């Protein structure tokens, strides 16, 4: 993939002179890459497994998905040690990497670390800390120190020093840690969340904070978090308020969902549903079946089927020419999808690139020659040519039945479509179709909040070209917490959002 430049850099925190005035926290923004979205999908699938395993009847935490675009600067200790953190409304803990990380922890080595010995206000706690992410468990221990946001100082803030950060997601992350903006009842270890602490110490004028996320890719400023108020320059008109339906995450009622001029195969948010406003999630997340119906209605196609169709288009004409004179393994070797020794380790790099997305699923044919999905698991190196062999065998049957090349490719495309389901897989759209794609509407607080295709489709760079990715992702969150929708940065970027801690409500207005 061709690396993208950072879209926007917002410099230092800008803070008014009085501690009682709203504190403005500048946000930095990074672009979303296709690799990051694929990692996010893997985390979603893992989270689904973790959440489904919980059956103790307690609140089931929606664990952070680690792919937020927006982050800003804080300080810890005296003098302040600087960190870049995600301001995450979907969690309630503050954590940063610790100087006590093992030298084997690459993620710690690549980010700023907290040194307790360098702070005059450090207070030990020592209680163990762990949060389960899709890529593994992040662990460490609690400490206390002064939290600095510009000239605002929060005394005795409990935070976690992370000594183990799992997965490549943490290694590649632009941020050092996370500052949770949820409520105390979902904080791991009973730690008081930073914003709750600010209210207790009288550091904010009002018990509210607001987000403006700049979705302008050409803009110099990534966005702004205002603690203790809101900035009228960042929104138009008045906010519409949705009362919280459950305290912990910022959970509200969503009255409905619609697609302009389109019907869906299954009802979406029928009779109302529950949603959380989550600045720590990039996408729009909902129940798998409903997301599948939405993606189908907007014309999105799963990435795996799309890549498979590309493979079919590129290689089937060659297969048809060779199928009568060569066995399947030799055909696949001759076009670079298998090696002559059936050792996929020497498969051509181009073929591997095309087939990489197919590693998510394995395809077999039943007795009627129709596609049949087995339990998904990763392909091993020796199985990279398996799909090609299946395709060759199908072509033999099709030619014997007098099918044309056009019919064969059409049937193989159908096989490709069976490789994944649009609900829980990433989906793509044709970038040229954006002007004719429908708007979608979320009904919240008695008002329709519309997203245009340019707002709900993500444009990412891949192999030097632009790809358009659907912003809808499927995740089935089980009871008692679910089913739930997650309104991530795609929604929050279009609508300025106020989180009213005191009145337990969320407000939306058109972003300016």
Short mmCIF file of C-alpha atoms in Angstrom, two decimals, residues 7-488:
data_model
loop_
_atom_site.label_atom_id
_atom_site.label_comp_id
_atom_site.label_asym_id
_atom_site.label_seq_id
_atom_site.Cartn_x
_atom_site.Cartn_y
_atom_site.Cartn_z
CA UNK A 7 -3.94 14.82 6.66
CA UNK A 8 -3.86 17.42 9.40
CA UNK A 9 -1.76 18.45 12.32
CA UNK A 10 -3.20 20.59 15.05
CA UNK A 11 -0.47 22.05 17.16
CA UNK A 12 -0.55 22.81 20.87
CA UNK A 13 -3.51 22.96 23.21
CA UNK A 14 -5.20 26.33 23.28
CA UNK A 15 -6.55 27.19 26.72
CA UNK A 16 -8.25 30.29 28.05
CA UNK A 17 -6.65 32.08 30.98
CA UNK A 18 -9.28 31.19 33.56
CA UNK A 19 -9.57 27.61 34.78
CA UNK A 20 -13.36 28.11 34.97
CA UNK A 21 -13.63 28.84 31.25
CA UNK A 22 -14.04 26.00 28.72
CA UNK A 23 -10.76 24.23 27.96
CA UNK A 24 -10.08 23.78 24.27
CA UNK A 25 -8.08 20.71 23.32
CA UNK A 26 -6.76 20.66 19.79
CA UNK A 27 -7.04 17.32 18.01
CA UNK A 28 -4.73 15.81 15.47
CA UNK A 29 -6.06 13.70 12.65
CA UNK A 30 -4.53 10.84 10.74
CA UNK A 31 -5.90 9.20 7.58
CA UNK A 32 -7.55 5.80 7.66
CA UNK A 33 -5.66 3.16 5.68
CA UNK A 34 -7.07 -0.02 4.18
CA UNK A 35 -4.77 -2.01 6.47
CA UNK A 36 -6.20 -0.21 9.51
CA UNK A 37 -9.75 -0.97 8.41
CA UNK A 38 -8.89 -4.63 7.90
CA UNK A 39 -7.34 -4.72 11.39
CA UNK A 40 -10.45 -3.06 12.75
CA UNK A 41 -12.60 -5.73 11.12
CA UNK A 42 -10.46 -8.44 12.71
CA UNK A 43 -10.88 -6.73 16.08
CA UNK A 44 -14.65 -6.56 15.55
CA UNK A 45 -14.82 -10.29 14.87
CA UNK A 46 -12.69 -11.03 17.93
CA UNK A 47 -14.80 -8.69 20.07
CA UNK A 48 -17.93 -10.52 18.91
CA UNK A 49 -16.43 -13.76 20.21
CA UNK A 50 -15.41 -12.18 23.51
CA UNK A 51 -18.79 -10.54 24.07
CA UNK A 52 -20.72 -13.67 23.17
CA UNK A 53 -18.73 -15.63 25.73
CA UNK A 54 -20.04 -13.45 28.55
CA UNK A 55 -23.18 -14.92 30.09
CA UNK A 56 -23.02 -13.78 33.70
CA UNK A 57 -25.86 -11.27 33.30
CA UNK A 58 -23.65 -8.28 34.08
CA UNK A 59 -23.11 -5.21 31.93
CA UNK A 60 -21.06 -6.35 28.96
CA UNK A 61 -18.38 -3.80 28.11
CA UNK A 62 -18.01 -2.67 24.53
CA UNK A 63 -14.26 -2.69 24.37
CA UNK A 64 -12.38 -0.03 22.46
CA UNK A 65 -11.55 -0.93 18.87
CA UNK A 66 -8.29 1.01 18.71
CA UNK A 67 -8.73 2.69 15.33
CA UNK A 68 -9.80 6.22 16.17
CA UNK A 69 -8.51 8.90 13.84
CA UNK A 70 -8.42 11.75 16.32
CA UNK A 71 -6.00 12.29 19.18
CA UNK A 72 -4.58 15.15 21.26
CA UNK A 73 -1.97 16.05 23.85
CA UNK A 74 -1.99 15.72 27.64
CA UNK A 75 0.64 15.86 30.37
CA UNK A 76 1.20 13.58 33.38
CA UNK A 77 3.37 14.40 36.38
CA UNK A 78 5.37 17.41 37.60
CA UNK A 79 6.89 18.63 35.38
CA UNK A 80 4.38 17.34 32.78
CA UNK A 81 5.46 14.39 30.67
CA UNK A 82 3.70 14.73 27.30
CA UNK A 83 1.54 12.06 25.67
CA UNK A 84 -0.71 11.86 22.64
CA UNK A 85 -3.99 10.17 23.60
CA UNK A 86 -7.30 9.26 22.02
CA UNK A 87 -10.19 11.03 23.75
CA UNK A 88 -12.58 8.09 23.84
CA UNK A 89 -16.24 8.33 24.88
CA UNK A 90 -16.48 4.53 24.66
CA UNK A 91 -14.28 3.86 27.71
CA UNK A 92 -13.56 5.42 31.12
CA UNK A 93 -9.90 4.75 31.95
CA UNK A 94 -6.75 6.76 31.31
CA UNK A 95 -3.66 4.75 30.42
CA UNK A 96 -0.23 5.43 28.90
CA UNK A 97 2.87 3.27 28.35
CA UNK A 98 5.07 2.74 31.41
CA UNK A 99 8.83 3.05 31.76
CA UNK A 100 8.60 -0.42 33.35
CA UNK A 101 7.66 -2.03 30.02
CA UNK A 102 9.85 -4.95 29.07
CA UNK A 103 12.40 -4.23 26.34
CA UNK A 104 10.56 -6.92 24.35
CA UNK A 105 7.45 -4.71 24.20
CA UNK A 106 7.99 -3.00 20.85
CA UNK A 107 4.85 -0.87 21.20
CA UNK A 108 6.24 0.69 24.38
CA UNK A 109 9.61 1.37 22.79
CA UNK A 110 8.00 3.26 19.91
CA UNK A 111 5.91 5.57 22.11
CA UNK A 112 6.33 8.04 24.96
CA UNK A 113 6.61 6.36 28.36
CA UNK A 114 5.74 7.62 31.83
CA UNK A 115 8.65 7.79 34.29
CA UNK A 116 7.44 7.93 37.89
CA UNK A 117 10.91 8.83 39.17
CA UNK A 118 10.83 12.02 37.08
CA UNK A 119 7.66 13.36 38.70
CA UNK A 120 7.58 15.27 42.01
CA UNK A 121 3.83 14.58 42.41
CA UNK A 122 3.77 10.83 41.68
CA UNK A 123 1.85 8.67 44.15
CA UNK A 124 2.03 4.88 43.99
CA UNK A 125 -1.05 2.67 43.83
CA UNK A 126 0.18 -0.65 42.50
CA UNK A 127 -3.21 -2.30 41.84
CA UNK A 128 -3.11 -4.48 38.75
CA UNK A 129 -4.85 -3.25 35.60
CA UNK A 130 -5.96 -5.09 32.45
CA UNK A 131 -8.28 -4.36 29.53
CA UNK A 132 -9.19 -6.91 26.86
CA UNK A 133 -8.89 -5.66 23.28
CA UNK A 134 -9.52 -7.59 20.08
CA UNK A 135 -5.80 -8.06 19.60
CA UNK A 136 -5.14 -9.17 23.18
CA UNK A 137 -5.03 -8.01 26.77
CA UNK A 138 -3.34 -4.72 27.64
CA UNK A 139 -2.05 -4.90 31.19
CA UNK A 140 -0.10 -2.97 33.80
CA UNK A 141 -0.76 -1.26 37.13
CA UNK A 142 -2.42 1.86 38.53
CA UNK A 143 -0.60 5.02 39.65
CA UNK A 144 -1.66 8.56 40.61
CA UNK A 145 -0.32 11.90 39.44
CA UNK A 146 -1.28 15.33 38.15
CA UNK A 147 -3.07 15.30 34.77
CA UNK A 148 -2.42 18.44 32.72
CA UNK A 149 -4.53 19.83 29.88
CA UNK A 150 -2.94 23.13 28.94
CA UNK A 151 -3.06 25.18 32.18
CA UNK A 152 -5.79 22.97 33.66
CA UNK A 153 -4.40 20.56 36.26
CA UNK A 154 -6.31 17.59 37.67
CA UNK A 155 -4.79 16.51 40.99
CA UNK A 156 -4.41 12.89 42.10
CA UNK A 157 -5.69 11.45 38.81
CA UNK A 158 -5.62 7.67 38.85
CA UNK A 159 -4.26 6.26 35.60
CA UNK A 160 -2.77 3.00 34.40
CA UNK A 161 0.84 2.44 33.43
CA UNK A 162 0.74 -0.14 30.64
CA UNK A 163 3.56 -2.67 30.77
CA UNK A 164 2.25 -5.02 28.06
CA UNK A 165 0.62 -3.82 24.84
CA UNK A 166 -0.47 -6.64 22.53
CA UNK A 167 -0.74 -6.74 18.76
CA UNK A 168 0.60 -4.73 15.85
CA UNK A 169 -2.23 -2.21 16.22
CA UNK A 170 -0.43 -0.67 19.21
CA UNK A 171 2.94 -0.74 17.45
CA UNK A 172 1.68 1.26 14.46
CA UNK A 173 -0.58 3.59 16.46
CA UNK A 174 0.07 7.33 16.26
CA UNK A 175 -1.18 7.76 19.81
CA UNK A 176 0.49 6.77 23.07
CA UNK A 177 -2.59 5.95 25.14
CA UNK A 178 -6.29 6.53 25.76
CA UNK A 179 -8.21 9.00 27.91
CA UNK A 180 -11.70 7.61 28.52
CA UNK A 181 -14.65 10.00 28.72
CA UNK A 182 -17.32 7.52 29.81
CA UNK A 183 -18.95 7.19 33.24
CA UNK A 184 -17.39 5.73 36.42
CA UNK A 185 -19.45 2.52 36.42
CA UNK A 186 -17.60 1.16 33.37
CA UNK A 187 -14.11 2.14 34.56
CA UNK A 188 -11.82 -0.85 35.00
CA UNK A 189 -10.56 -1.18 38.57
CA UNK A 190 -12.95 1.44 39.93
CA UNK A 191 -10.70 4.33 38.85
CA UNK A 192 -12.38 7.75 38.72
CA UNK A 193 -12.52 8.89 35.07
CA UNK A 194 -10.66 12.13 34.27
CA UNK A 195 -13.75 14.21 33.39
CA UNK A 196 -15.52 13.08 36.58
CA UNK A 197 -12.42 14.19 38.48
CA UNK A 198 -12.50 17.58 36.76
CA UNK A 199 -16.11 18.09 37.87
CA UNK A 200 -15.32 17.03 41.44
CA UNK A 201 -12.43 19.53 41.61
CA UNK A 202 -14.47 22.37 40.09
CA UNK A 203 -12.18 22.72 37.10
CA UNK A 204 -14.86 23.04 34.40
CA UNK A 205 -17.51 25.74 34.11
CA UNK A 206 -20.24 23.27 33.16
CA UNK A 207 -20.38 19.45 33.42
CA UNK A 208 -20.36 19.05 29.64
CA UNK A 209 -17.82 18.49 26.88
CA UNK A 210 -18.20 18.67 23.11
CA UNK A 211 -16.52 17.30 20.00
CA UNK A 212 -15.92 18.91 16.65
CA UNK A 213 -14.20 16.51 14.25
CA UNK A 214 -12.96 18.13 11.07
CA UNK A 215 -13.81 15.83 8.14
CA UNK A 216 -12.29 18.24 5.61
CA UNK A 217 -9.27 16.36 4.27
CA UNK A 218 -7.69 19.64 3.20
CA UNK A 219 -8.18 21.33 6.58
CA UNK A 220 -5.22 22.28 8.75
CA UNK A 221 -7.02 21.49 12.01
CA UNK A 222 -7.99 17.96 12.95
CA UNK A 223 -10.77 19.01 15.31
CA UNK A 224 -11.37 20.22 18.82
CA UNK A 225 -12.54 18.85 22.15
CA UNK A 226 -14.00 21.52 24.44
CA UNK A 227 -14.11 20.61 28.14
CA UNK A 228 -16.76 22.50 30.12
CA UNK A 229 -18.74 23.93 27.21
CA UNK A 230 -19.02 24.24 23.44
CA UNK A 231 -17.75 26.54 20.70
CA UNK A 232 -20.56 28.16 18.60
CA UNK A 233 -18.13 28.44 15.68
CA UNK A 234 -18.23 24.67 15.28
CA UNK A 235 -21.97 24.16 14.70
CA UNK A 236 -25.02 25.62 12.98
CA UNK A 237 -28.42 26.20 14.59
CA UNK A 238 -29.51 24.57 17.83
CA UNK A 239 -28.67 21.18 19.27
CA UNK A 240 -31.33 18.48 19.48
CA UNK A 241 -31.08 16.54 22.71
CA UNK A 242 -31.44 12.79 23.21
CA UNK A 243 -31.71 11.63 26.84
CA UNK A 244 -29.43 8.79 27.87
CA UNK A 245 -31.19 5.45 28.17
CA UNK A 246 -28.38 3.80 30.08
CA UNK A 247 -25.50 5.34 32.04
CA UNK A 248 -22.00 4.00 31.44
CA UNK A 249 -21.43 4.49 27.73
CA UNK A 250 -23.16 7.45 26.12
CA UNK A 251 -26.19 5.37 25.16
CA UNK A 252 -29.30 6.89 23.58
CA UNK A 253 -32.40 5.74 21.69
CA UNK A 254 -32.35 5.67 17.90
CA UNK A 255 -35.91 5.82 16.61
CA UNK A 256 -35.25 4.55 13.10
CA UNK A 257 -33.02 4.29 10.03
CA UNK A 258 -33.85 4.71 6.36
CA UNK A 259 -32.21 4.78 2.94
CA UNK A 260 -33.58 7.32 0.48
CA UNK A 261 -35.56 5.56 -2.24
CA UNK A 262 -34.36 2.11 -1.21
CA UNK A 263 -35.92 -0.81 0.62
CA UNK A 264 -33.78 -3.27 2.58
CA UNK A 265 -34.09 -7.06 2.62
CA UNK A 266 -34.53 -7.06 6.39
CA UNK A 267 -35.95 -4.30 8.61
CA UNK A 268 -33.34 -1.92 10.03
CA UNK A 269 -33.87 -0.54 13.55
CA UNK A 270 -37.51 -1.58 13.34
CA UNK A 271 -39.53 -0.07 16.18
CA UNK A 272 -36.43 1.71 17.47
CA UNK A 273 -33.05 0.54 18.71
CA UNK A 274 -30.23 1.57 21.03
CA UNK A 275 -27.04 3.38 20.02
CA UNK A 276 -23.93 4.78 21.68
CA UNK A 277 -22.01 7.86 20.55
CA UNK A 278 -18.39 6.69 20.49
CA UNK A 279 -15.47 8.93 19.54
CA UNK A 280 -13.13 5.92 19.82
CA UNK A 281 -14.68 4.08 16.84
CA UNK A 282 -14.20 5.20 13.26
CA UNK A 283 -17.14 3.45 11.62
CA UNK A 284 -20.91 3.03 11.85
CA UNK A 285 -21.50 -0.32 13.55
CA UNK A 286 -24.77 -2.24 13.79
CA UNK A 287 -26.26 -5.76 13.88
CA UNK A 288 -24.76 -8.00 11.21
CA UNK A 289 -27.97 -8.81 9.31
CA UNK A 290 -29.06 -5.17 9.23
CA UNK A 291 -25.66 -3.93 8.09
CA UNK A 292 -25.64 -6.58 5.35
CA UNK A 293 -29.00 -5.26 4.14
CA UNK A 294 -27.75 -1.66 4.23
CA UNK A 295 -24.57 -2.46 2.30
CA UNK A 296 -26.57 -4.33 -0.31
CA UNK A 297 -29.03 -1.43 -0.68
CA UNK A 298 -26.28 1.16 -1.17
CA UNK A 299 -24.53 -1.05 -3.74
CA UNK A 300 -21.55 -2.13 -1.62
CA UNK A 301 -19.76 -5.41 -2.35
CA UNK A 302 -17.62 -7.32 0.15
CA UNK A 303 -13.88 -6.81 -0.30
CA UNK A 304 -13.25 -10.55 -0.44
CA UNK A 305 -15.77 -11.14 -3.27
CA UNK A 306 -14.48 -8.06 -5.07
CA UNK A 307 -10.89 -9.32 -5.02
CA UNK A 308 -12.10 -12.77 -6.04
CA UNK A 309 -13.95 -11.29 -9.02
CA UNK A 310 -10.72 -9.57 -10.03
CA UNK A 311 -8.94 -12.92 -9.95
CA UNK A 312 -11.68 -14.52 -12.08
CA UNK A 313 -11.56 -11.75 -14.64
CA UNK A 314 -7.77 -11.96 -14.92
CA UNK A 315 -7.27 -15.72 -15.08
CA UNK A 316 -10.40 -17.51 -16.36
CA UNK A 317 -9.72 -16.83 -20.08
CA UNK A 318 -6.32 -18.51 -19.68
CA UNK A 319 -7.84 -21.41 -17.77
CA UNK A 320 -10.38 -22.00 -20.54
CA UNK A 321 -7.60 -22.19 -23.12
CA UNK A 322 -5.56 -24.68 -21.10
CA UNK A 323 -8.19 -26.84 -19.42
CA UNK A 324 -8.40 -29.46 -22.19
CA UNK A 325 -4.66 -30.04 -22.39
CA UNK A 326 -3.38 -29.76 -18.79
CA UNK A 327 -4.31 -31.09 -15.36
CA UNK A 328 -5.56 -28.55 -12.84
CA UNK A 329 -2.34 -28.28 -10.82
CA UNK A 330 -0.26 -27.61 -13.93
CA UNK A 331 -2.69 -24.97 -15.17
CA UNK A 332 -2.55 -23.15 -11.85
CA UNK A 333 1.25 -23.42 -11.87
CA UNK A 334 1.48 -22.05 -15.41
CA UNK A 335 -0.45 -18.90 -14.50
CA UNK A 336 1.42 -18.36 -11.25
CA UNK A 337 -1.26 -19.33 -8.73
CA UNK A 338 0.57 -22.51 -7.71
CA UNK A 339 4.17 -23.60 -8.10
CA UNK A 340 5.04 -26.58 -10.22
CA UNK A 341 5.81 -28.52 -7.07
CA UNK A 342 2.52 -27.50 -5.49
CA UNK A 343 4.51 -25.50 -2.94
CA UNK A 344 2.65 -22.28 -2.42
CA UNK A 345 5.69 -20.70 -0.84
CA UNK A 346 6.87 -19.91 -4.38
CA UNK A 347 3.52 -18.66 -5.62
CA UNK A 348 3.96 -15.41 -7.51
CA UNK A 349 3.68 -12.23 -5.47
CA UNK A 350 0.93 -10.91 -7.75
CA UNK A 351 -1.18 -13.99 -7.18
CA UNK A 352 -0.61 -13.80 -3.44
CA UNK A 353 -1.72 -10.19 -3.44
CA UNK A 354 -4.92 -11.12 -5.25
CA UNK A 355 -5.59 -14.11 -3.05
CA UNK A 356 -4.69 -12.59 0.31
CA UNK A 357 -8.28 -11.51 1.09
CA UNK A 358 -9.47 -15.03 0.27
CA UNK A 359 -7.49 -16.30 3.25
CA UNK A 360 -10.44 -15.25 5.40
CA UNK A 361 -12.61 -18.10 4.09
CA UNK A 362 -12.22 -21.49 2.39
CA UNK A 363 -14.52 -22.49 -0.44
CA UNK A 364 -15.53 -26.00 -1.48
CA UNK A 365 -18.06 -27.25 -4.01
CA UNK A 366 -20.87 -29.60 -3.12
CA UNK A 367 -21.97 -32.53 -5.30
CA UNK A 368 -23.97 -30.18 -7.54
CA UNK A 369 -20.92 -28.02 -8.18
CA UNK A 370 -22.32 -25.14 -6.14
CA UNK A 371 -20.25 -23.15 -3.63
CA UNK A 372 -20.31 -24.36 -0.08
CA UNK A 373 -18.73 -22.46 2.81
CA UNK A 374 -16.83 -24.33 5.48
CA UNK A 375 -16.00 -22.95 8.91
CA UNK A 376 -13.79 -19.90 8.29
CA UNK A 377 -10.11 -20.25 9.10
CA UNK A 378 -6.92 -18.85 7.68
CA UNK A 379 -5.38 -20.54 4.65
CA UNK A 380 -1.97 -22.06 5.17
CA UNK A 381 0.81 -21.43 2.67
CA UNK A 382 0.26 -24.83 0.98
CA UNK A 383 -3.37 -23.97 0.26
CA UNK A 384 -2.95 -20.77 -1.77
CA UNK A 385 -3.57 -22.59 -5.04
CA UNK A 386 -6.69 -24.36 -3.74
CA UNK A 387 -9.11 -21.79 -5.08
CA UNK A 388 -7.51 -21.98 -8.52
CA UNK A 389 -7.87 -25.77 -8.55
CA UNK A 390 -11.54 -25.48 -7.64
CA UNK A 391 -12.07 -22.95 -10.41
CA UNK A 392 -10.35 -25.20 -12.99
CA UNK A 393 -12.51 -28.16 -12.03
CA UNK A 394 -15.62 -26.01 -12.30
CA UNK A 395 -14.55 -24.76 -15.74
CA UNK A 396 -14.18 -28.38 -16.94
CA UNK A 397 -17.74 -29.17 -15.84
CA UNK A 398 -19.08 -25.96 -17.36
CA UNK A 399 -17.40 -26.52 -20.75
CA UNK A 400 -18.73 -30.09 -20.82
CA UNK A 401 -22.18 -28.58 -20.37
CA UNK A 402 -21.61 -26.21 -23.35
CA UNK A 403 -21.47 -23.06 -21.25
CA UNK A 404 -19.95 -19.96 -22.82
CA UNK A 405 -17.03 -18.02 -21.35
CA UNK A 406 -19.48 -15.31 -20.31
CA UNK A 407 -21.66 -17.84 -18.47
CA UNK A 408 -18.65 -19.42 -16.78
CA UNK A 409 -17.38 -16.09 -15.51
CA UNK A 410 -20.87 -15.18 -14.31
CA UNK A 411 -21.13 -18.41 -12.31
CA UNK A 412 -17.64 -18.01 -10.86
CA UNK A 413 -18.55 -14.48 -9.82
CA UNK A 414 -21.49 -16.02 -7.96
CA UNK A 415 -19.05 -18.35 -6.24
CA UNK A 416 -16.99 -15.30 -5.26
CA UNK A 417 -20.06 -13.66 -3.73
CA UNK A 418 -20.43 -16.66 -1.42
CA UNK A 419 -16.98 -16.11 0.07
CA UNK A 420 -18.13 -13.59 2.65
CA UNK A 421 -21.13 -11.86 4.05
CA UNK A 422 -21.49 -8.09 3.79
CA UNK A 423 -22.54 -7.70 7.40
CA UNK A 424 -19.30 -8.57 9.16
CA UNK A 425 -16.81 -8.04 6.34
CA UNK A 426 -15.46 -4.84 4.89
CA UNK A 427 -17.41 -3.72 1.82
CA UNK A 428 -16.39 -1.57 -1.14
CA UNK A 429 -18.26 0.61 -3.60
CA UNK A 430 -17.33 1.92 -7.01
CA UNK A 431 -15.99 5.44 -6.44
CA UNK A 432 -17.62 6.55 -9.68
CA UNK A 433 -21.03 5.61 -8.25
CA UNK A 434 -20.86 8.08 -5.34
CA UNK A 435 -22.89 10.82 -7.12
CA UNK A 436 -25.81 8.43 -7.66
CA UNK A 437 -25.75 6.56 -4.35
CA UNK A 438 -28.57 7.22 -1.85
CA UNK A 439 -28.46 9.28 1.32
CA UNK A 440 -29.03 7.46 4.61
CA UNK A 441 -30.91 8.85 7.61
CA UNK A 442 -30.71 8.15 11.35
CA UNK A 443 -33.77 9.26 13.34
CA UNK A 444 -32.72 10.49 16.79
CA UNK A 445 -34.57 12.80 19.19
CA UNK A 446 -37.43 13.14 16.72
CA UNK A 447 -35.19 14.43 13.94
CA UNK A 448 -33.60 12.89 10.85
CA UNK A 449 -29.83 13.11 10.69
CA UNK A 450 -28.79 12.60 7.08
CA UNK A 451 -25.45 11.29 5.82
CA UNK A 452 -24.56 11.65 2.14
CA UNK A 453 -22.48 9.03 0.29
CA UNK A 454 -19.45 11.32 0.58
CA UNK A 455 -19.92 11.21 4.35
CA UNK A 456 -20.60 7.49 4.92
CA UNK A 457 -18.07 6.21 2.37
CA UNK A 458 -14.38 6.31 3.30
CA UNK A 459 -11.83 7.05 0.61
CA UNK A 460 -8.52 5.32 1.24
CA UNK A 461 -5.34 4.95 -0.79
CA UNK A 462 -4.33 1.46 -1.84
CA UNK A 463 -1.56 0.44 -4.27
CA UNK A 464 -1.37 4.01 -5.53
CA UNK A 465 -5.09 4.14 -6.25
CA UNK A 466 -8.11 5.41 -4.36
CA UNK A 467 -10.59 2.88 -3.01
CA UNK A 468 -14.02 3.64 -1.62
CA UNK A 469 -14.97 1.66 1.49
CA UNK A 470 -18.42 1.47 3.04
CA UNK A 471 -18.46 3.00 6.52
CA UNK A 472 -20.99 0.41 7.74
CA UNK A 473 -19.64 -2.55 9.75
CA UNK A 474 -21.58 -5.44 11.32
CA UNK A 475 -21.20 -6.59 14.92
CA UNK A 476 -23.75 -8.56 16.94
CA UNK A 477 -23.50 -7.42 20.56
CA UNK A 478 -25.38 -9.91 22.75
CA UNK A 479 -27.78 -9.19 25.58
CA UNK A 480 -27.95 -7.67 28.11
CA UNK A 481 -25.90 -4.84 26.58
CA UNK A 482 -27.01 -5.42 22.98
CA UNK A 483 -28.17 -5.28 20.37
CA UNK A 484 -26.51 -1.90 19.88
CA UNK A 485 -25.50 0.52 17.19
CA UNK A 486 -22.23 2.44 17.52
CA UNK A 487 -22.20 5.93 16.03
CA UNK A 488 -18.52 6.48 15.41
#
